[in-house]
mmCIF file of C-alpha atoms in Angstrom:
data_model
loop_
_atom_site.group_PDB
_atom_site.id
_atom_site.type_symbol
_atom_site.label_atom_id
_atom_site.label_comp_id
_atom_site.label_asym_id
_atom_site.label_seq_id
_atom_site.Cartn_x
_atom_site.Cartn_y
_atom_site.Cartn_z
ATOM 1 C CA MET B 1 -129.617 83.026 26.904
ATOM 2 C CA SER B 2 -132.398 84.432 24.717
ATOM 3 C CA GLY B 3 -133.605 88.025 24.825
ATOM 4 C CA ARG B 4 -137.281 87.020 24.956
ATOM 5 C CA LEU B 5 -139.165 86.861 28.248
ATOM 6 C CA VAL B 6 -140.918 83.755 29.524
ATOM 7 C CA HIS B 7 -142.424 82.439 32.735
ATOM 8 C CA GLY B 8 -139.958 81.858 35.529
ATOM 9 C CA VAL B 9 -140.124 80.148 38.894
ATOM 10 C CA GLY B 10 -141.763 83.218 40.465
ATOM 11 C CA GLU B 11 -144.355 85.773 39.407
ATOM 12 C CA ASP B 12 -142.099 87.802 37.109
ATOM 13 C CA LEU B 13 -141.225 87.172 33.486
ATOM 14 C CA VAL B 14 -137.563 86.294 33.001
ATOM 15 C CA PRO B 15 -135.154 86.007 30.053
ATOM 16 C CA ALA B 16 -135.658 82.701 28.281
ATOM 17 C CA ASP B 17 -133.113 79.917 28.584
ATOM 18 C CA TRP B 18 -133.929 78.777 25.057
ATOM 19 C CA PRO B 19 -133.915 80.951 21.913
ATOM 20 C CA ALA B 20 -137.248 81.405 20.186
ATOM 21 C CA VAL B 21 -138.279 79.184 17.310
ATOM 22 C CA THR B 22 -137.618 81.105 14.090
ATOM 23 C CA LEU B 23 -139.084 80.747 10.635
ATOM 24 C CA SER B 24 -135.713 79.897 9.112
ATOM 25 C CA GLN B 25 -135.249 77.147 11.696
ATOM 26 C CA VAL B 26 -138.676 75.654 11.317
ATOM 27 C CA LYS B 27 -138.848 75.589 7.506
ATOM 28 C CA PRO B 28 -136.658 72.494 7.056
ATOM 29 C CA VAL B 29 -138.329 70.849 10.059
ATOM 30 C CA LEU B 30 -141.808 71.234 8.599
ATOM 31 C CA ALA B 31 -140.501 70.189 5.199
ATOM 32 C CA ALA B 32 -139.722 66.806 6.762
ATOM 33 C CA PHE B 33 -143.442 66.578 7.547
ATOM 34 C CA GLY B 34 -144.396 67.659 4.036
ATOM 35 C CA LEU B 35 -145.555 71.117 5.074
ATOM 36 C CA PRO B 36 -144.538 74.655 4.108
ATOM 37 C CA ALA B 37 -143.694 77.011 6.975
ATOM 38 C CA MET B 38 -145.259 80.397 6.226
ATOM 39 C CA ALA B 39 -144.968 82.334 9.504
ATOM 40 C CA VAL B 40 -144.389 81.915 13.234
ATOM 41 C CA ILE B 41 -147.550 83.391 14.727
ATOM 42 C CA TRP B 42 -147.107 82.835 18.481
ATOM 43 C CA HIS B 43 -144.319 81.862 20.879
ATOM 44 C CA SER B 44 -145.127 79.918 24.016
ATOM 45 C CA PRO B 45 -144.005 81.559 27.292
ATOM 46 C CA ARG B 46 -143.443 78.152 28.944
ATOM 47 C CA PRO B 47 -139.829 78.000 30.092
ATOM 48 C CA LEU B 48 -138.585 74.417 29.753
ATOM 49 C CA SER B 49 -138.503 74.214 25.941
ATOM 50 C CA ALA B 50 -139.205 76.473 22.960
ATOM 51 C CA ALA B 51 -142.580 76.118 21.269
ATOM 52 C CA ALA B 52 -144.630 78.053 18.744
ATOM 53 C CA LEU B 53 -147.711 78.043 16.581
ATOM 54 C CA VAL B 54 -146.699 78.089 12.934
ATOM 55 C CA ALA B 55 -148.812 78.859 9.881
ATOM 56 C CA ALA B 56 -148.214 75.968 7.478
ATOM 57 C CA GLY B 57 -150.138 76.524 4.266
ATOM 58 C CA ASP B 58 -153.860 76.342 5.040
ATOM 59 C CA ARG B 59 -153.400 75.060 8.611
ATOM 60 C CA THR B 60 -151.705 75.992 11.862
ATOM 61 C CA VAL B 61 -149.496 73.494 13.671
ATOM 62 C CA PHE B 62 -147.822 73.434 17.064
ATOM 63 C CA VAL B 63 -144.039 73.060 16.898
ATOM 64 C CA LYS B 64 -141.954 72.198 19.940
ATOM 65 C CA ARG B 65 -138.172 72.200 20.087
ATOM 66 C CA HIS B 66 -136.280 70.425 22.875
ATOM 67 C CA SER B 67 -132.726 70.296 24.062
ATOM 68 C CA THR B 68 -131.366 66.813 23.367
ATOM 69 C CA GLU B 69 -130.319 66.738 27.026
ATOM 70 C CA VAL B 70 -134.013 66.887 27.940
ATOM 71 C CA ARG B 71 -135.765 64.898 25.207
ATOM 72 C CA THR B 72 -134.322 62.369 22.816
ATOM 73 C CA VAL B 73 -136.107 60.766 19.891
ATOM 74 C CA ALA B 74 -136.783 57.740 22.092
ATOM 75 C CA GLY B 75 -138.110 59.914 24.912
ATOM 76 C CA LEU B 76 -140.601 61.668 22.663
ATOM 77 C CA ALA B 77 -141.601 58.354 21.107
ATOM 78 C CA GLU B 78 -142.743 57.215 24.574
ATOM 79 C CA GLU B 79 -145.038 60.238 24.835
ATOM 80 C CA HIS B 80 -146.385 59.860 21.309
ATOM 81 C CA ALA B 81 -147.164 56.170 21.805
ATOM 82 C CA PHE B 82 -149.155 56.983 24.960
ATOM 83 C CA ALA B 83 -150.957 59.773 23.116
ATOM 84 C CA ALA B 84 -151.913 57.361 20.339
ATOM 85 C CA HIS B 85 -153.377 54.977 22.908
ATOM 86 C CA LEU B 86 -155.358 57.776 24.533
ATOM 87 C CA ARG B 87 -156.887 58.784 21.213
ATOM 88 C CA THR B 88 -158.110 55.206 20.690
ATOM 89 C CA ARG B 89 -159.899 55.579 24.037
ATOM 90 C CA GLY B 90 -161.583 58.819 23.036
ATOM 91 C CA ILE B 91 -159.291 61.238 24.888
ATOM 92 C CA PRO B 92 -158.898 64.384 22.740
ATOM 93 C CA VAL B 93 -155.112 64.611 22.502
ATOM 94 C CA PRO B 94 -153.767 66.492 19.441
ATOM 95 C CA GLU B 95 -152.046 64.104 17.060
ATOM 96 C CA PRO B 96 -148.328 64.385 16.281
ATOM 97 C CA LEU B 97 -147.621 64.698 12.579
ATOM 98 C CA ARG B 98 -145.665 61.990 10.774
ATOM 99 C CA THR B 99 -142.667 62.480 8.534
ATOM 100 C CA SER B 100 -142.180 60.939 5.103
ATOM 101 C CA ARG B 101 -140.285 58.170 6.923
ATOM 102 C CA ASP B 102 -143.309 57.577 9.190
ATOM 103 C CA GLY B 103 -141.643 58.961 12.305
ATOM 104 C CA THR B 104 -143.031 61.604 14.638
ATOM 105 C CA VAL B 105 -139.742 63.197 15.736
ATOM 106 C CA VAL B 106 -137.038 65.076 13.836
ATOM 107 C CA ARG B 107 -133.436 65.601 14.951
ATOM 108 C CA ARG B 108 -132.002 68.729 13.355
ATOM 109 C CA ASP B 109 -129.330 71.311 14.190
ATOM 110 C CA GLY B 110 -128.661 69.685 17.553
ATOM 111 C CA TRP B 111 -132.314 69.868 18.661
ATOM 112 C CA THR B 112 -135.177 67.380 18.975
ATOM 113 C CA TRP B 113 -138.366 68.548 17.252
ATOM 114 C CA GLU B 114 -142.008 67.461 17.333
ATOM 115 C CA VAL B 115 -144.968 68.874 15.408
ATOM 116 C CA HIS B 116 -148.596 68.462 16.461
ATOM 117 C CA GLU B 117 -151.974 69.286 15.046
ATOM 118 C CA ARG B 118 -153.468 72.315 16.712
ATOM 119 C CA GLY B 119 -156.050 71.067 19.190
ATOM 120 C CA ASP B 120 -159.705 72.080 19.105
ATOM 121 C CA GLY B 121 -160.776 74.803 21.506
ATOM 122 C CA ASN B 122 -159.627 78.015 23.112
ATOM 123 C CA ASP B 123 -156.210 78.239 24.774
ATOM 124 C CA LEU B 124 -157.529 80.353 27.628
ATOM 125 C CA TYR B 125 -154.571 79.843 29.963
ATOM 126 C CA ARG B 126 -151.700 80.095 27.531
ATOM 127 C CA GLU B 127 -150.253 83.181 29.236
ATOM 128 C CA THR B 128 -151.063 81.989 32.770
ATOM 129 C CA LEU B 129 -148.319 81.035 35.214
ATOM 130 C CA SER B 130 -148.151 77.384 36.189
ATOM 131 C CA TRP B 131 -149.126 77.925 39.825
ATOM 132 C CA GLN B 132 -152.245 79.997 39.195
ATOM 133 C CA PRO B 133 -155.719 78.520 39.808
ATOM 134 C CA PHE B 134 -158.518 77.813 37.360
ATOM 135 C CA TYR B 135 -160.638 80.787 36.420
ATOM 136 C CA SER B 136 -163.804 79.035 37.585
ATOM 137 C CA ALA B 137 -165.171 75.998 39.383
ATOM 138 C CA THR B 138 -166.631 74.937 36.030
ATOM 139 C CA HIS B 139 -163.139 74.685 34.567
ATOM 140 C CA ALA B 140 -161.836 72.791 37.604
ATOM 141 C CA HIS B 141 -164.760 70.351 37.489
ATOM 142 C CA SER B 142 -164.268 69.702 33.783
ATOM 143 C CA ALA B 143 -160.515 69.236 34.219
ATOM 144 C CA GLY B 144 -161.100 66.753 37.042
ATOM 145 C CA ALA B 145 -163.519 64.793 34.880
ATOM 146 C CA MET B 146 -161.112 64.736 31.932
ATOM 147 C CA LEU B 147 -158.188 63.640 34.091
ATOM 148 C CA ALA B 148 -160.341 60.801 35.431
ATOM 149 C CA ARG B 149 -161.156 59.722 31.868
ATOM 150 C CA LEU B 150 -157.486 59.884 30.986
ATOM 151 C CA ALA B 151 -156.444 57.916 34.077
ATOM 152 C CA THR B 152 -158.944 55.183 33.264
ATOM 153 C CA ALA B 153 -157.566 54.977 29.733
ATOM 154 C CA GLY B 154 -154.041 54.991 31.154
ATOM 155 C CA GLU B 155 -154.745 51.910 33.282
ATOM 156 C CA ALA B 156 -155.347 49.989 30.062
ATOM 157 C CA TYR B 157 -152.069 51.110 28.482
ATOM 158 C CA VAL B 158 -149.596 48.241 28.591
ATOM 159 C CA ALA B 159 -146.143 49.816 28.673
ATOM 160 C CA ALA B 160 -143.320 49.926 31.162
ATOM 161 C CA ALA B 161 -142.436 53.088 33.029
ATOM 162 C CA ARG B 162 -140.355 55.574 31.058
ATOM 163 C CA ALA B 163 -136.597 55.483 30.995
ATOM 164 C CA PRO B 164 -135.022 57.942 33.471
ATOM 165 C CA GLN B 165 -134.899 61.405 31.886
ATOM 166 C CA PRO B 166 -135.400 65.012 32.998
ATOM 167 C CA LEU B 167 -138.793 66.559 33.673
ATOM 168 C CA VAL B 168 -141.044 63.541 34.103
ATOM 169 C CA THR B 169 -143.622 63.052 36.872
ATOM 170 C CA SER B 170 -142.615 59.643 38.213
ATOM 171 C CA SER B 171 -143.625 57.905 41.437
ATOM 172 C CA GLY B 172 -141.287 54.956 42.016
ATOM 173 C CA ALA B 173 -139.463 56.570 44.929
ATOM 174 C CA ILE B 174 -142.492 57.954 46.738
ATOM 175 C CA CYS B 175 -144.241 54.593 46.394
ATOM 176 C CA SER B 176 -141.333 52.902 48.170
ATOM 177 C CA ARG B 177 -141.782 51.793 51.755
ATOM 178 C CA ASP B 178 -138.698 53.785 52.773
ATOM 179 C CA LEU B 179 -138.443 57.185 51.128
ATOM 180 C CA VAL B 180 -134.692 57.681 51.555
ATOM 181 C CA THR B 181 -133.955 54.274 50.053
ATOM 182 C CA GLY B 182 -136.355 54.976 47.182
ATOM 183 C CA LEU B 183 -134.758 58.335 46.511
ATOM 184 C CA GLU B 184 -131.268 56.856 46.598
ATOM 185 C CA GLY B 185 -132.284 54.644 43.674
ATOM 186 C CA TYR B 186 -133.961 57.569 41.909
ATOM 187 C CA VAL B 187 -130.873 59.766 42.261
ATOM 188 C CA ALA B 188 -128.436 57.024 41.217
ATOM 189 C CA ALA B 189 -130.305 56.605 37.909
ATOM 190 C CA ARG B 190 -130.150 60.340 37.133
ATOM 191 C CA PRO B 191 -126.616 61.754 36.964
ATOM 192 C CA MET B 192 -127.731 65.396 36.738
ATOM 193 C CA VAL B 193 -129.798 65.060 39.916
ATOM 194 C CA GLN B 194 -126.892 63.292 41.591
ATOM 195 C CA ALA B 195 -124.534 66.115 40.637
ATOM 196 C CA ALA B 196 -127.010 68.748 41.838
ATOM 197 C CA LEU B 197 -127.254 67.069 45.240
ATOM 198 C CA ALA B 198 -123.496 66.795 45.712
ATOM 199 C CA GLY B 199 -122.499 68.885 48.694
ATOM 200 C CA ARG B 200 -126.043 68.942 50.102
ATOM 201 C CA ASP B 201 -126.984 66.924 53.148
ATOM 202 C CA TRP B 202 -130.081 65.864 51.288
ATOM 203 C CA ARG B 203 -130.738 62.674 53.233
ATOM 204 C CA ALA B 204 -130.934 64.639 56.477
ATOM 205 C CA ASP B 205 -133.234 67.201 54.835
ATOM 206 C CA VAL B 206 -135.491 64.447 53.510
ATOM 207 C CA GLU B 207 -135.555 62.720 56.911
ATOM 208 C CA ARG B 208 -136.539 65.982 58.593
ATOM 209 C CA ASP B 209 -139.102 67.439 56.172
ATOM 210 C CA LEU B 210 -140.398 64.620 53.974
ATOM 211 C CA VAL B 211 -140.148 61.300 55.772
ATOM 212 C CA PRO B 212 -142.779 62.169 58.430
ATOM 213 C CA LEU B 213 -145.236 63.025 55.635
ATOM 214 C CA HIS B 214 -144.270 60.008 53.550
ATOM 215 C CA ARG B 215 -144.844 57.612 56.467
ATOM 216 C CA ARG B 216 -148.541 58.467 56.297
ATOM 217 C CA PHE B 217 -148.731 57.598 52.581
ATOM 218 C CA ALA B 218 -146.401 54.584 52.389
ATOM 219 C CA PRO B 219 -148.801 51.969 53.861
ATOM 220 C CA TYR B 220 -151.244 52.546 50.991
ATOM 221 C CA ALA B 221 -148.843 52.709 48.060
ATOM 222 C CA ASP B 222 -148.864 48.991 47.289
ATOM 223 C CA GLU B 223 -152.667 48.936 47.302
ATOM 224 C CA LEU B 224 -153.035 51.564 44.594
ATOM 225 C CA PRO B 225 -153.553 50.431 40.994
ATOM 226 C CA ALA B 226 -150.896 51.157 38.402
ATOM 227 C CA GLY B 227 -151.470 53.100 35.216
ATOM 228 C CA TRP B 228 -150.112 55.792 32.964
ATOM 229 C CA THR B 229 -151.038 59.351 33.910
ATOM 230 C CA HIS B 230 -150.716 62.822 32.417
ATOM 231 C CA GLY B 231 -148.489 64.119 35.198
ATOM 232 C CA ASP B 232 -149.163 67.852 34.811
ATOM 233 C CA GLY B 233 -152.870 68.603 35.028
ATOM 234 C CA HIS B 234 -152.497 72.362 35.124
ATOM 235 C CA ALA B 235 -155.105 74.599 33.519
ATOM 236 C CA SER B 236 -152.677 75.617 30.762
ATOM 237 C CA ASN B 237 -152.504 72.014 29.548
ATOM 238 C CA PHE B 238 -156.122 71.995 28.427
ATOM 239 C CA LEU B 239 -158.048 73.677 25.642
ATOM 240 C CA TRP B 240 -161.554 74.828 26.380
ATOM 241 C CA GLY B 241 -164.954 74.759 24.717
ATOM 242 C CA PRO B 242 -167.659 77.458 24.830
ATOM 243 C CA ALA B 243 -169.375 76.059 27.928
ATOM 244 C CA GLY B 244 -166.163 75.829 29.942
ATOM 245 C CA GLU B 245 -165.594 72.167 29.124
ATOM 246 C CA VAL B 246 -162.195 70.666 28.340
ATOM 247 C CA SER B 247 -162.021 70.201 24.582
ATOM 248 C CA ALA B 248 -158.424 68.954 24.270
ATOM 249 C CA VAL B 249 -155.623 67.686 26.498
ATOM 250 C CA LEU B 250 -152.157 69.073 25.790
ATOM 251 C CA ASP B 251 -148.550 68.185 26.586
ATOM 252 C CA LEU B 252 -147.873 64.634 27.701
ATOM 253 C CA GLY B 253 -144.245 65.541 28.340
ATOM 254 C CA LEU B 254 -144.415 64.678 32.040
ATOM 255 C CA SER B 255 -146.469 61.496 31.599
ATOM 256 C CA ASP B 256 -145.344 58.169 33.020
ATOM 257 C CA ARG B 257 -146.594 54.956 34.573
ATOM 258 C CA THR B 258 -147.669 55.883 38.098
ATOM 259 C CA THR B 259 -151.094 55.470 39.754
ATOM 260 C CA PRO B 260 -154.404 57.098 38.736
ATOM 261 C CA ILE B 261 -154.890 59.327 41.777
ATOM 262 C CA LEU B 262 -151.433 60.800 41.236
ATOM 263 C CA ASP B 263 -153.039 62.897 38.500
ATOM 264 C CA LEU B 264 -155.717 64.110 40.889
ATOM 265 C CA ALA B 265 -153.143 64.930 43.561
ATOM 266 C CA THR B 266 -150.951 66.697 40.996
ATOM 267 C CA ALA B 267 -153.885 68.755 39.734
ATOM 268 C CA ILE B 268 -154.588 69.905 43.296
ATOM 269 C CA GLU B 269 -150.885 70.657 43.832
ATOM 270 C CA ARG B 270 -150.619 72.622 40.584
ATOM 271 C CA ASN B 271 -153.921 74.533 40.701
ATOM 272 C CA ALA B 272 -155.294 74.795 44.219
ATOM 273 C CA VAL B 273 -152.495 76.254 46.374
ATOM 274 C CA SER B 274 -151.230 79.802 45.867
ATOM 275 C CA TRP B 275 -147.563 78.806 45.959
ATOM 276 C CA LEU B 276 -146.370 82.108 44.503
ATOM 277 C CA SER B 277 -147.827 84.019 47.453
ATOM 278 C CA PRO B 278 -145.591 84.798 50.466
ATOM 279 C CA SER B 279 -148.209 82.942 52.549
ATOM 280 C CA PRO B 280 -149.674 80.193 50.338
ATOM 281 C CA GLU B 281 -153.293 79.287 50.904
ATOM 282 C CA ALA B 282 -155.451 76.465 49.579
ATOM 283 C CA ARG B 283 -158.354 77.270 47.258
ATOM 284 C CA LEU B 284 -160.925 74.847 48.619
ATOM 285 C CA ASP B 285 -163.414 75.712 45.879
ATOM 286 C CA VAL B 286 -160.885 74.496 43.310
ATOM 287 C CA VAL B 287 -160.136 71.387 45.373
ATOM 288 C CA ASP B 288 -163.822 70.504 45.685
ATOM 289 C CA ALA B 289 -164.555 71.105 42.006
ATOM 290 C CA LEU B 290 -161.639 68.896 40.943
ATOM 291 C CA LEU B 291 -162.825 66.137 43.268
ATOM 292 C CA ARG B 292 -166.429 66.391 42.090
ATOM 293 C CA GLY B 293 -165.368 66.345 38.457
ATOM 294 C CA TRP B 294 -163.102 63.325 38.935
ATOM 295 C CA SER B 295 -165.682 61.343 40.921
ATOM 296 C CA SER B 296 -168.408 62.098 38.369
ATOM 297 C CA VAL B 297 -166.432 59.916 35.935
ATOM 298 C CA ARG B 298 -164.361 57.552 38.065
ATOM 299 C CA ALA B 299 -165.300 56.307 41.511
ATOM 300 C CA ILE B 300 -162.743 56.999 44.222
ATOM 301 C CA SER B 301 -162.076 53.731 46.036
ATOM 302 C CA GLU B 302 -161.817 53.527 49.809
ATOM 303 C CA VAL B 303 -158.057 53.069 49.687
ATOM 304 C CA GLU B 304 -157.670 55.977 47.246
ATOM 305 C CA ALA B 305 -159.798 58.170 49.504
ATOM 306 C CA VAL B 306 -157.514 57.448 52.454
ATOM 307 C CA ALA B 307 -154.302 57.671 50.425
ATOM 308 C CA LEU B 308 -154.967 60.874 48.481
ATOM 309 C CA PRO B 309 -154.585 63.405 51.340
ATOM 310 C CA GLU B 310 -151.281 61.745 52.250
ATOM 311 C CA LEU B 311 -150.068 61.459 48.648
ATOM 312 C CA LEU B 312 -150.741 65.167 48.101
ATOM 313 C CA ALA B 313 -148.055 66.102 50.634
ATOM 314 C CA VAL B 314 -145.321 64.197 48.731
ATOM 315 C CA VAL B 315 -146.608 64.093 45.145
ATOM 316 C CA HIS B 316 -144.209 66.871 44.150
ATOM 317 C CA VAL B 317 -141.028 65.160 45.359
ATOM 318 C CA GLU B 318 -139.730 63.413 42.255
ATOM 319 C CA PHE B 319 -140.573 66.227 39.857
ATOM 320 C CA ALA B 320 -138.946 68.762 42.187
ATOM 321 C CA LEU B 321 -135.753 66.700 42.109
ATOM 322 C CA SER B 322 -136.040 66.388 38.336
ATOM 323 C CA GLU B 323 -136.279 70.181 38.049
ATOM 324 C CA LEU B 324 -133.285 70.485 40.365
ATOM 325 C CA GLY B 325 -131.258 68.302 37.994
ATOM 326 C CA TYR B 326 -132.495 70.237 34.969
ATOM 327 C CA TYR B 327 -131.523 73.618 36.394
ATOM 328 C CA HIS B 328 -128.167 72.340 37.578
ATOM 329 C CA GLY B 329 -127.168 70.219 34.604
ATOM 330 C CA VAL B 330 -128.963 71.706 31.596
ATOM 331 C CA THR B 331 -129.512 75.447 32.112
ATOM 332 C CA HIS B 332 -126.757 75.781 34.751
ATOM 333 C CA SER B 333 -128.775 78.144 36.941
ATOM 334 C CA ALA B 334 -127.590 77.883 40.521
ATOM 335 C CA GLU B 335 -130.368 80.247 41.621
ATOM 336 C CA ASN B 336 -133.167 78.168 40.098
ATOM 337 C CA ALA B 337 -131.593 74.950 41.356
ATOM 338 C CA GLN B 338 -131.596 76.380 44.875
ATOM 339 C CA LEU B 339 -135.255 77.380 44.512
ATOM 340 C CA ALA B 340 -136.151 73.912 43.238
ATOM 341 C CA TYR B 341 -134.493 72.366 46.266
ATOM 342 C CA GLU B 342 -135.369 74.754 49.083
ATOM 343 C CA ASP B 343 -138.695 76.247 47.998
ATOM 344 C CA TYR B 344 -140.157 73.408 45.957
ATOM 345 C CA LEU B 345 -138.848 70.089 47.303
ATOM 346 C CA LEU B 346 -138.583 71.098 50.966
ATOM 347 C CA GLY B 347 -140.746 74.216 51.106
ATOM 348 C CA HIS B 348 -143.896 72.522 49.852
ATOM 349 C CA ALA B 349 -143.387 69.736 52.386
ATOM 350 C CA ARG B 350 -143.024 72.254 55.213
ATOM 351 C CA TRP B 351 -146.246 73.935 54.118
ATOM 352 C CA HIS B 352 -148.091 70.613 54.163
ATOM 353 C CA ALA B 353 -146.748 69.960 57.670
ATOM 354 C CA GLY B 354 -147.870 73.420 58.834
ATOM 355 C CA PRO B 355 -151.318 74.752 59.773
ATOM 356 C CA GLU B 356 -152.529 75.499 56.227
ATOM 357 C CA GLY B 357 -151.436 72.097 54.977
ATOM 358 C CA ARG B 358 -152.992 70.300 57.932
ATOM 359 C CA SER B 359 -156.241 72.176 57.317
ATOM 360 C CA LEU B 360 -156.235 71.123 53.652
ATOM 361 C CA ARG B 361 -155.564 67.516 54.691
ATOM 362 C CA ARG B 362 -158.531 67.529 57.076
ATOM 363 C CA HIS B 363 -160.738 69.050 54.388
ATOM 364 C CA LEU B 364 -159.713 66.394 51.885
ATOM 365 C CA GLN B 365 -160.316 63.634 54.389
ATOM 366 C CA SER B 366 -163.820 64.942 55.049
ATOM 367 C CA VAL B 367 -164.803 65.391 51.382
ATOM 368 C CA LEU B 368 -163.200 62.134 50.237
ATOM 369 C CA GLY B 369 -164.876 60.230 53.030
ATOM 370 C CA ARG B 370 -168.231 61.357 51.671
ATOM 371 C CA LEU B 371 -167.335 60.693 48.046
ATOM 372 C CA ALA B 372 -165.941 57.225 48.705
ATOM 373 C CA GLY B 373 -169.035 56.323 50.713
ATOM 374 C CA ALA B 374 -171.490 57.653 48.137
#
């Protein structure tokens, strides 16, 4: 465990699971990209990998180091290929650098490394926790619009869903007619998740807390279009221009082939509910701004309008299980694994089934009914 402090699963900073990127480490990595490493000028506080901005001659690059248990060369290649497609469609995604062998990933010292151009714009949320809302409705509106642009570009990306791996926002199980059956397949393909669930009566928990919510979404799943999505539309994954507009989209690490409105539901889940509060509440101003931004670029179909309030209640399920597997099998934190299971997987579902969640669902139904009919 590192001595540096990073974001945890709550409001407090915690000791990092991964040691910080050092100059001595990064010099041979950048050399593979034909760059000199001069200084590490900032360390990211995000907890699931180690990342830094590095001065490299007359430019600054973003360096990210992964555990090989989390990202392999092939896993990062999936992300980089999607990013390349998005750039051809005008989505401002920073470009990964290429090595002298024309690759975009380096394996060194037991780690998997990637190096990106620094994106254009201000990193206004780089110290902000992942469950905090946008600073303004302007930011939420712009993020919604950019996610809609990205989702439209993602529909045109012809690639299969990603291979099973930790920390990806997938949707195969929640788009199944029967949630327990879908999750059985999801778990069987992911040994770390399977090991984390051993000894838990997870099927009974899912039947109690998630199946009633999933039954409301399942009838619409087959009617939703398929497409690649970002998977983590939190404010910290955008850079910002002077007028509050999104100027760059960061971190496609959670991306996968899902359905376009999954990105809208995920953005609401990540930014519009105060999950870190003892009594979480929905920020309806953030919800409305995200919806207005999205619909200003991409029309919300009638089936999407009906499905979205129901999808929101279960959109977290597969990523929560992925985090459970990560904490159990990679960082070996029983405490965080328990939080991922009880507070995230089940706790968010219970909130959606309770009065605050029902109120948010009714609000979404009302606003989406107007937007889909406009």
